[in-house]
PDB file of C-alpha atoms in Angstrom:
ATOM      1  CA  MET A 263       0.000   0.000   0.000  1.00 42.00           C
ATOM      2  CA  ILE A 264       1.429   3.368  -1.082  1.00 49.00           C
ATOM      3  CA  ASN A 265       2.116   6.031   1.539  1.00 64.00           C
ATOM      4  CA  GLU A 266       1.117   9.648   1.208  1.00 91.00           C
ATOM      5  CA  THR A 267       2.565  11.145  -1.976  1.00 93.00           C
ATOM      6  CA  LYS A 268       5.723  13.233  -1.559  1.00 95.00           C
ATOM      7  CA  ILE A 269       6.544  14.012  -5.204  1.00 97.00           C
ATOM      8  CA  ASN A 270       3.967  14.105  -7.982  1.00 97.00           C
ATOM      9  CA  ILE A 271       5.253  14.176 -11.573  1.00 98.00           C
ATOM     10  CA  GLU A 272       2.781  15.176 -14.260  1.00 98.00           C
ATOM     11  CA  ASN A 273       3.316  14.968 -18.026  1.00 98.00           C
ATOM     12  CA  LEU A 274       7.077  15.452 -17.803  1.00 98.00           C
ATOM     13  CA  ASN A 275       8.912  15.604 -21.110  1.00 98.00           C
ATOM     14  CA  LEU A 276      12.568  16.462 -21.535  1.00 98.00           C
ATOM     15  CA  HIS A 277      14.479  17.080 -24.743  1.00 97.00           C
ATOM     16  CA  ILE A 278      18.213  17.484 -25.262  1.00 94.00           C
ATOM     17  CA  GLY A 279      18.417  19.221 -28.591  1.00 92.00           C
ATOM     18  CA  LYS A 280      16.310  17.108 -30.939  1.00 93.00           C
ATOM     19  CA  ASN A 281      16.510  14.008 -28.719  1.00 95.00           C
ATOM     20  CA  HIS A 282      13.409  13.174 -26.682  1.00 97.00           C
ATOM     21  CA  ILE A 283      14.936  11.803 -23.455  1.00 97.00           C
ATOM     22  CA  LEU A 284      12.002  11.648 -21.021  1.00 98.00           C
ATOM     23  CA  LYS A 285       8.630  10.831 -22.532  1.00 98.00           C
ATOM     24  CA  ASP A 286       5.328  11.663 -20.833  1.00 97.00           C
ATOM     25  CA  ILE A 287       6.422  10.791 -17.302  1.00 98.00           C
ATOM     26  CA  ASN A 288       3.537  10.513 -14.841  1.00 98.00           C
ATOM     27  CA  VAL A 289       4.221   8.999 -11.432  1.00 98.00           C
ATOM     28  CA  GLN A 290       3.763   9.619  -7.718  1.00 97.00           C
ATOM     29  CA  ILE A 291       6.657   9.001  -5.321  1.00 97.00           C
ATOM     30  CA  PRO A 292       5.617   7.973  -1.796  1.00 97.00           C
ATOM     31  CA  GLU A 293       6.739   9.800   1.329  1.00 96.00           C
ATOM     32  CA  LYS A 294       9.301   8.231   3.693  1.00 95.00           C
ATOM     33  CA  LYS A 295       9.848   5.228   1.480  1.00 97.00           C
ATOM     34  CA  LEU A 296      12.810   4.161  -0.612  1.00 98.00           C
ATOM     35  CA  THR A 297      11.847   4.468  -4.260  1.00 98.00           C
ATOM     36  CA  VAL A 298      14.187   2.893  -6.801  1.00 98.00           C
ATOM     37  CA  ILE A 299      14.314   4.117 -10.395  1.00 98.00           C
ATOM     38  CA  LEU A 300      15.318   0.943 -12.190  1.00 96.00           C
ATOM     39  CA  GLY A 301      16.187   0.132 -15.765  1.00 94.00           C
ATOM     40  CA  PRO A 302      18.989  -0.574 -18.245  1.00 92.00           C
ATOM     41  CA  SER A 303      21.772   1.911 -18.941  1.00 89.00           C
ATOM     42  CA  GLY A 304      20.700   4.866 -21.075  1.00 90.00           C
ATOM     43  CA  CYS A 305      16.987   4.624 -20.306  1.00 94.00           C
ATOM     44  CA  GLY A 306      16.703   8.074 -18.663  1.00 95.00           C
ATOM     45  CA  LYS A 307      16.980   7.158 -14.976  1.00 96.00           C
ATOM     46  CA  THR A 308      19.600   9.740 -14.023  1.00 95.00           C
ATOM     47  CA  THR A 309      17.961  12.446 -16.130  1.00 96.00           C
ATOM     48  CA  LEU A 310      14.688  11.879 -14.286  1.00 97.00           C
ATOM     49  CA  LEU A 311      16.486  12.025 -10.934  1.00 97.00           C
ATOM     50  CA  LYS A 312      18.280  15.280 -11.843  1.00 95.00           C
ATOM     51  CA  SER A 313      14.979  16.789 -12.949  1.00 96.00           C
ATOM     52  CA  LEU A 314      13.741  16.515  -9.371  1.00 96.00           C
ATOM     53  CA  ASN A 315      16.125  19.220  -8.135  1.00 93.00           C
ATOM     54  CA  ARG A 316      16.567  20.893 -11.524  1.00 93.00           C
ATOM     55  CA  LEU A 317      20.177  19.955 -12.052  1.00 92.00           C
ATOM     56  CA  THR A 318      19.109  19.641 -15.676  1.00 93.00           C
ATOM     57  CA  ASP A 319      19.034  23.469 -15.684  1.00 91.00           C
ATOM     58  CA  LEU A 320      22.838  23.393 -15.857  1.00 88.00           C
ATOM     59  CA  TYR A 321      22.645  22.373 -19.510  1.00 89.00           C
ATOM     60  CA  PRO A 322      21.276  25.100 -21.819  1.00 90.00           C
ATOM     61  CA  GLU A 323      20.391  22.584 -24.538  1.00 94.00           C
ATOM     62  CA  VAL A 324      17.876  20.867 -22.213  1.00 94.00           C
ATOM     63  CA  LYS A 325      14.213  21.783 -22.620  1.00 96.00           C
ATOM     64  CA  THR A 326      11.682  20.586 -20.061  1.00 96.00           C
ATOM     65  CA  GLN A 327       7.889  20.598 -20.092  1.00 96.00           C
ATOM     66  CA  GLY A 328       5.465  19.368 -17.463  1.00 97.00           C
ATOM     67  CA  ARG A 329       5.091  19.749 -13.718  1.00 97.00           C
ATOM     68  CA  ILE A 330       6.825  18.240 -10.697  1.00 97.00           C
ATOM     69  CA  PHE A 331       5.192  18.903  -7.360  1.00 96.00           C
ATOM     70  CA  ASN A 332       6.910  18.644  -3.981  1.00 94.00           C
ATOM     71  CA  GLY A 333       3.851  19.104  -1.842  1.00 89.00           C
ATOM     72  CA  ASP A 334       2.074  22.130  -3.309  1.00 90.00           C
ATOM     73  CA  GLU A 335       5.183  23.607  -4.927  1.00 93.00           C
ATOM     74  CA  ASP A 336       5.769  23.125  -8.645  1.00 96.00           C
ATOM     75  CA  ILE A 337       9.517  22.557  -8.847  1.00 95.00           C
ATOM     76  CA  LEU A 338       9.580  23.495 -12.530  1.00 95.00           C
ATOM     77  CA  HIS A 339       7.839  26.849 -12.069  1.00 94.00           C
ATOM     78  CA  PRO A 340      10.068  29.723 -13.253  1.00 92.00           C
ATOM     79  CA  LYS A 341       9.746  31.479  -9.878  1.00 93.00           C
ATOM     80  CA  THR A 342      10.965  28.483  -7.871  1.00 93.00           C
ATOM     81  CA  GLU A 343      13.989  29.409  -5.744  1.00 92.00           C
ATOM     82  CA  ILE A 344      16.580  26.903  -6.946  1.00 91.00           C
ATOM     83  CA  THR A 345      18.963  27.229  -3.987  1.00 87.00           C
ATOM     84  CA  GLU A 346      16.169  26.513  -1.509  1.00 87.00           C
ATOM     85  CA  LEU A 347      14.913  23.647  -3.659  1.00 90.00           C
ATOM     86  CA  ARG A 348      18.320  21.964  -3.633  1.00 88.00           C
ATOM     87  CA  LYS A 349      18.603  22.353   0.130  1.00 85.00           C
ATOM     88  CA  LYS A 350      15.430  20.281   0.427  1.00 89.00           C
ATOM     89  CA  MET A 351      16.842  17.576  -1.839  1.00 91.00           C
ATOM     90  CA  GLY A 352      20.279  16.284  -0.893  1.00 87.00           C
ATOM     91  CA  LEU A 353      22.086  14.547  -3.758  1.00 89.00           C
ATOM     92  CA  LEU A 354      24.526  11.659  -3.436  1.00 92.00           C
ATOM     93  CA  ALA A 355      26.464  11.136  -6.666  1.00 90.00           C
ATOM     94  CA  GLN A 356      27.970   7.974  -8.167  1.00 89.00           C
ATOM     95  CA  SER A 357      31.452   8.829  -6.904  1.00 89.00           C
ATOM     96  CA  PRO A 358      32.060  10.654  -3.612  1.00 91.00           C
ATOM     97  CA  TYR A 359      33.135  14.280  -3.893  1.00 92.00           C
ATOM     98  CA  PRO A 360      34.188  15.484  -0.436  1.00 94.00           C
ATOM     99  CA  LEU A 361      35.093  19.140  -0.232  1.00 94.00           C
ATOM    100  CA  PRO A 362      38.872  19.840  -0.166  1.00 96.00           C
ATOM    101  CA  MET A 363      38.905  20.452   3.574  1.00 97.00           C
ATOM    102  CA  SER A 364      38.800  18.534   6.836  1.00 97.00           C
ATOM    103  CA  ILE A 365      36.227  15.922   7.805  1.00 97.00           C
ATOM    104  CA  TYR A 366      34.841  18.367  10.367  1.00 97.00           C
ATOM    105  CA  ASP A 367      34.614  21.251   7.904  1.00 96.00           C
ATOM    106  CA  ASN A 368      32.846  19.092   5.329  1.00 95.00           C
ATOM    107  CA  ILE A 369      29.945  18.693   7.746  1.00 94.00           C
ATOM    108  CA  THR A 370      29.896  22.285   9.010  1.00 94.00           C
ATOM    109  CA  TYR A 371      30.254  23.949   5.600  1.00 91.00           C
ATOM    110  CA  GLY A 372      26.528  24.113   4.881  1.00 83.00           C
ATOM    111  CA  LEU A 373      25.731  25.024   8.479  1.00 84.00           C
ATOM    112  CA  ARG A 374      28.145  27.963   8.421  1.00 85.00           C
ATOM    113  CA  ILE A 375      26.741  29.247   5.128  1.00 79.00           C
ATOM    114  CA  SER A 376      23.279  29.290   6.685  1.00 73.00           C
ATOM    115  CA  GLY A 377      24.605  31.375   9.600  1.00 74.00           C
ATOM    116  CA  ARG A 378      24.925  28.690  12.265  1.00 74.00           C
ATOM    117  CA  ARG A 379      28.469  29.216  13.528  1.00 77.00           C
ATOM    118  CA  LYS A 380      28.574  28.678  17.290  1.00 90.00           C
ATOM    119  CA  LYS A 381      31.303  26.174  18.075  1.00 91.00           C
ATOM    120  CA  ARG A 382      29.281  24.171  20.571  1.00 93.00           C
ATOM    121  CA  PHE A 383      26.364  23.852  18.155  1.00 93.00           C
ATOM    122  CA  LEU A 384      28.650  22.835  15.294  1.00 94.00           C
ATOM    123  CA  ASN A 385      30.408  20.210  17.418  1.00 95.00           C
ATOM    124  CA  LYS A 386      27.093  18.613  18.330  1.00 95.00           C
ATOM    125  CA  ARG A 387      25.878  18.670  14.726  1.00 94.00           C
ATOM    126  CA  VAL A 388      29.078  17.065  13.437  1.00 96.00           C
ATOM    127  CA  GLU A 389      28.724  14.184  15.869  1.00 97.00           C
ATOM    128  CA  TYR A 390      25.001  13.859  15.189  1.00 96.00           C
ATOM    129  CA  TYR A 391      25.302  13.592  11.394  1.00 95.00           C
ATOM    130  CA  LEU A 392      28.372  11.378  11.487  1.00 96.00           C
ATOM    131  CA  ARG A 393      26.482   9.032  13.792  1.00 95.00           C
ATOM    132  CA  GLN A 394      23.548   9.036  11.369  1.00 93.00           C
ATOM    133  CA  VAL A 395      25.807   7.582   8.685  1.00 94.00           C
ATOM    134  CA  SER A 396      27.641   5.222  11.081  1.00 93.00           C
ATOM    135  CA  LEU A 397      30.931   7.073  10.638  1.00 96.00           C
ATOM    136  CA  TRP A 398      31.460   8.756  14.015  1.00 97.00           C
ATOM    137  CA  ASP A 399      33.275   5.901  15.729  1.00 96.00           C
ATOM    138  CA  GLU A 400      35.642   5.569  12.745  1.00 97.00           C
ATOM    139  CA  VAL A 401      36.667   9.237  12.530  1.00 97.00           C
ATOM    140  CA  LYS A 402      35.974  10.901  15.903  1.00 96.00           C
ATOM    141  CA  ASP A 403      39.708  11.060  16.724  1.00 97.00           C
ATOM    142  CA  ARG A 404      40.729  12.585  13.391  1.00 96.00           C
ATOM    143  CA  LEU A 405      38.087  15.160  12.544  1.00 97.00           C
ATOM    144  CA  LYS A 406      40.769  17.661  11.491  1.00 97.00           C
ATOM    145  CA  ASP A 407      42.278  15.256   8.961  1.00 97.00           C
ATOM    146  CA  PRO A 408      41.552  15.966   5.298  1.00 97.00           C
ATOM    147  CA  ALA A 409      38.459  14.210   4.015  1.00 97.00           C
ATOM    148  CA  SER A 410      40.548  12.876   1.131  1.00 95.00           C
ATOM    149  CA  ALA A 411      42.398  10.652   3.625  1.00 96.00           C
ATOM    150  CA  LEU A 412      39.283   8.544   4.113  1.00 96.00           C
ATOM    151  CA  SER A 413      38.585   5.381   2.142  1.00 95.00           C
ATOM    152  CA  ILE A 414      36.191   5.692  -0.795  1.00 94.00           C
ATOM    153  CA  GLY A 415      33.410   4.049   1.204  1.00 94.00           C
ATOM    154  CA  GLN A 416      33.994   6.412   4.121  1.00 96.00           C
ATOM    155  CA  GLN A 417      34.052   9.391   1.754  1.00 96.00           C
ATOM    156  CA  GLN A 418      30.658   8.397   0.370  1.00 94.00           C
ATOM    157  CA  ARG A 419      29.206   8.196   3.866  1.00 95.00           C
ATOM    158  CA  LEU A 420      30.789  11.568   4.686  1.00 96.00           C
ATOM    159  CA  CYS A 421      29.153  13.092   1.598  1.00 95.00           C
ATOM    160  CA  LEU A 422      25.851  11.646   2.756  1.00 93.00           C
ATOM    161  CA  ALA A 423      26.347  13.218   6.201  1.00 94.00           C
ATOM    162  CA  ARG A 424      27.181  16.550   4.556  1.00 93.00           C
ATOM    163  CA  GLY A 425      23.972  16.336   2.540  1.00 90.00           C
ATOM    164  CA  LEU A 426      21.922  15.583   5.655  1.00 91.00           C
ATOM    165  CA  SER A 427      23.423  18.536   7.543  1.00 89.00           C
ATOM    166  CA  VAL A 428      21.359  21.095   5.582  1.00 84.00           C
ATOM    167  CA  ASP A 429      18.133  19.425   6.761  1.00 86.00           C
ATOM    168  CA  PRO A 430      16.685  18.071   3.505  1.00 92.00           C
ATOM    169  CA  ASP A 431      13.459  16.107   3.470  1.00 92.00           C
ATOM    170  CA  ILE A 432      14.313  14.229   0.278  1.00 96.00           C
ATOM    171  CA  LEU A 433      17.506  12.317  -0.542  1.00 96.00           C
ATOM    172  CA  LEU A 434      18.400  11.729  -4.181  1.00 96.00           C
ATOM    173  CA  ALA A 435      21.015   9.070  -4.897  1.00 96.00           C
ATOM    174  CA  ASP A 436      22.455   8.425  -8.360  1.00 95.00           C
ATOM    175  CA  GLU A 437      23.927   4.902  -8.355  1.00 94.00           C
ATOM    176  CA  PRO A 438      25.550   5.727  -4.990  1.00 94.00           C
ATOM    177  CA  THR A 439      27.375   2.416  -4.625  1.00 93.00           C
ATOM    178  CA  SER A 440      28.778   2.078  -8.153  1.00 91.00           C
ATOM    179  CA  ALA A 441      32.298   3.141  -7.090  1.00 88.00           C
ATOM    180  CA  LEU A 442      32.322   1.132  -3.866  1.00 91.00           C
ATOM    181  CA  ASP A 443      33.504  -2.314  -2.873  1.00 91.00           C
ATOM    182  CA  PRO A 444      30.846  -4.875  -1.831  1.00 92.00           C
ATOM    183  CA  ILE A 445      31.247  -4.248   1.904  1.00 92.00           C
ATOM    184  CA  SER A 446      30.967  -0.462   1.551  1.00 91.00           C
ATOM    185  CA  SER A 447      28.042  -0.899  -0.841  1.00 93.00           C
ATOM    186  CA  ARG A 448      26.158  -2.954   1.707  1.00 93.00           C
ATOM    187  CA  GLU A 449      26.882  -0.347   4.404  1.00 92.00           C
ATOM    188  CA  VAL A 450      25.344   2.389   2.243  1.00 92.00           C
ATOM    189  CA  GLU A 451      22.324   0.209   1.476  1.00 94.00           C
ATOM    190  CA  GLU A 452      21.788  -0.444   5.179  1.00 93.00           C
ATOM    191  CA  LEU A 453      22.047   3.285   5.884  1.00 93.00           C
ATOM    192  CA  PHE A 454      19.364   4.050   3.333  1.00 95.00           C
ATOM    193  CA  VAL A 455      17.041   1.456   4.826  1.00 94.00           C
ATOM    194  CA  LYS A 456      17.519   3.143   8.204  1.00 93.00           C
ATOM    195  CA  LEU A 457      17.242   6.715   6.917  1.00 93.00           C
ATOM    196  CA  LYS A 458      13.966   6.175   5.050  1.00 94.00           C
ATOM    197  CA  GLN A 459      12.217   6.344   8.414  1.00 93.00           C
ATOM    198  CA  ARG A 460      12.997  10.079   8.366  1.00 93.00           C
ATOM    199  CA  TYR A 461      13.508  10.944   4.715  1.00 95.00           C
ATOM    200  CA  THR A 462      11.961  10.251   1.334  1.00 97.00           C
ATOM    201  CA  ILE A 463      14.701   8.527  -0.682  1.00 97.00           C
ATOM    202  CA  VAL A 464      14.834   8.238  -4.472  1.00 98.00           C
ATOM    203  CA  MET A 465      17.674   6.079  -5.751  1.00 97.00           C
ATOM    204  CA  VAL A 466      18.797   5.255  -9.277  1.00 97.00           C
ATOM    205  CA  THR A 467      20.287   1.832  -9.899  1.00 93.00           C
ATOM    206  CA  HIS A 468      20.635  -0.643 -12.734  1.00 87.00           C
ATOM    207  CA  ILE A 469      21.594  -3.423 -10.304  1.00 89.00           C
ATOM    208  CA  LEU A 470      18.564  -5.657  -9.979  1.00 92.00           C
ATOM    209  CA  ARG A 471      19.805  -7.458  -6.860  1.00 93.00           C
ATOM    210  CA  GLN A 472      20.327  -4.154  -5.092  1.00 94.00           C
ATOM    211  CA  ALA A 473      16.866  -2.923  -6.009  1.00 96.00           C
ATOM    212  CA  LYS A 474      15.350  -6.099  -4.612  1.00 96.00           C
ATOM    213  CA  ARG A 475      17.234  -5.627  -1.338  1.00 96.00           C
ATOM    214  CA  VAL A 476      16.279  -2.030  -0.633  1.00 96.00           C
ATOM    215  CA  ALA A 477      13.258  -0.872  -2.628  1.00 97.00           C
ATOM    216  CA  ASP A 478       9.819  -0.198  -1.196  1.00 97.00           C
ATOM    217  CA  TYR A 479       8.553   1.246  -4.479  1.00 98.00           C
ATOM    218  CA  VAL A 480       9.908   0.758  -7.994  1.00 98.00           C
ATOM    219  CA  ILE A 481       9.780   2.904 -11.129  1.00 98.00           C
ATOM    220  CA  PHE A 482      10.908   0.787 -14.089  1.00 97.00           C
ATOM    221  CA  MET A 483      12.083   2.767 -17.124  1.00 97.00           C
ATOM    222  CA  TYR A 484      12.941   1.735 -20.665  1.00 96.00           C
ATOM    223  CA  LEU A 485      13.934   4.037 -23.542  1.00 95.00           C
ATOM    224  CA  GLY A 486      12.844   7.182 -21.737  1.00 97.00           C
ATOM    225  CA  GLU A 487       9.432   5.928 -20.660  1.00 97.00           C
ATOM    226  CA  ILE A 488       8.033   4.583 -17.428  1.00 98.00           C
ATOM    227  CA  ILE A 489       6.993   1.075 -18.366  1.00 97.00           C
ATOM    228  CA  GLU A 490       5.633   0.132 -14.971  1.00 97.00           C
ATOM    229  CA  HIS A 491       5.663   1.369 -11.390  1.00 97.00           C
ATOM    230  CA  GLY A 492       4.335   0.088  -8.108  1.00 97.00           C
ATOM    231  CA  PRO A 493       5.240  -1.519  -4.774  1.00 97.00           C
ATOM    232  CA  ALA A 494       8.486  -3.483  -5.012  1.00 97.00           C
ATOM    233  CA  GLU A 495       6.879  -6.842  -4.275  1.00 96.00           C
ATOM    234  CA  GLN A 496       4.372  -6.383  -7.097  1.00 96.00           C
ATOM    235  CA  ILE A 497       7.016  -5.296  -9.631  1.00 97.00           C
ATOM    236  CA  PHE A 498       9.450  -8.078  -8.786  1.00 96.00           C
ATOM    237  CA  GLU A 499       6.993 -10.914  -8.170  1.00 95.00           C
ATOM    238  CA  HIS A 500       4.072 -10.069 -10.480  1.00 96.00           C
ATOM    239  CA  PRO A 501       5.161  -7.621 -13.206  1.00 96.00           C
ATOM    240  CA  ARG A 502       2.399  -6.791 -15.666  1.00 95.00           C
ATOM    241  CA  ASN A 503       4.453  -5.650 -18.640  1.00 95.00           C
ATOM    242  CA  GLU A 504       6.424  -8.016 -20.867  1.00 95.00           C
ATOM    243  CA  ILE A 505       9.424  -5.658 -20.973  1.00 95.00           C
ATOM    244  CA  THR A 506       9.500  -5.571 -17.166  1.00 96.00           C
ATOM    245  CA  LYS A 507       9.304  -9.363 -17.048  1.00 95.00           C
ATOM    246  CA  SER A 508      12.200  -9.670 -19.492  1.00 94.00           C
ATOM    247  CA  TYR A 509      14.349  -7.204 -17.512  1.00 93.00           C
ATOM    248  CA  ILE A 510      13.744  -9.036 -14.236  1.00 93.00           C
ATOM    249  CA  LYS A 511      14.698 -12.299 -15.951  1.00 89.00           C
ATOM    250  CA  GLY A 512      17.992 -10.679 -17.002  1.00 84.00           C
ATOM    251  CA  ILE A 513      17.304 -10.418 -20.731  1.00 75.00           C
ATOM    252  CA  TYR A 514      17.927  -6.650 -20.723  1.00 66.00           C
ATOM    253  CA  SER A 515      20.867  -5.126 -18.851  1.00 58.00           C
TER     254      SER A 515
END
């Protein structure tokens, strides 16, 4: 059973030049669930994800039509404040990109920009967010070390903590484990399962096994279209569309 809707996408179309990338996308994303956008490489998954916080605006050749609602706010409306929008939607990329500063300063960067600079407050926030991503015990004695000294898996968890520090209500994750080893990948998956109790999470993956492990809701895409969407159990156990069935059987990759 679907939760209350968090994001409602209506008639979304996206073109890059003459190429029609996203085609008539209509879907509702449930609140405080982990929604996986699933499908083979090149099907439009990442483009759909980036549309949610308008990262597609960075490319002048991209033209978008339709509406994306976060609550009552149309994200695609010309008057939408982009900086505020992106604060509400933390993004975790495929590869970790810690800021070129200390572990501590990576977490406090967004807090300082928003005017929260008292040392005692910052110290508490650093510990709080590092605990949220199960990193505190690993780094508490070296917070002044450069973030680049961490392992790749630790860097990805640090980037997640940095994203959480600006108080988003939605987490966007673009194949967040693709650069990680199996142990680090599983740690990130377990974090997402825990964090969905507080956040709405939308994750792109083309790894079917991963989707089966973590998804509550699935959006299956193929060639720029949503072929099927619904609760994970229904999509994986009783898919209605033949293309979905073939993908789950491993025919498409």
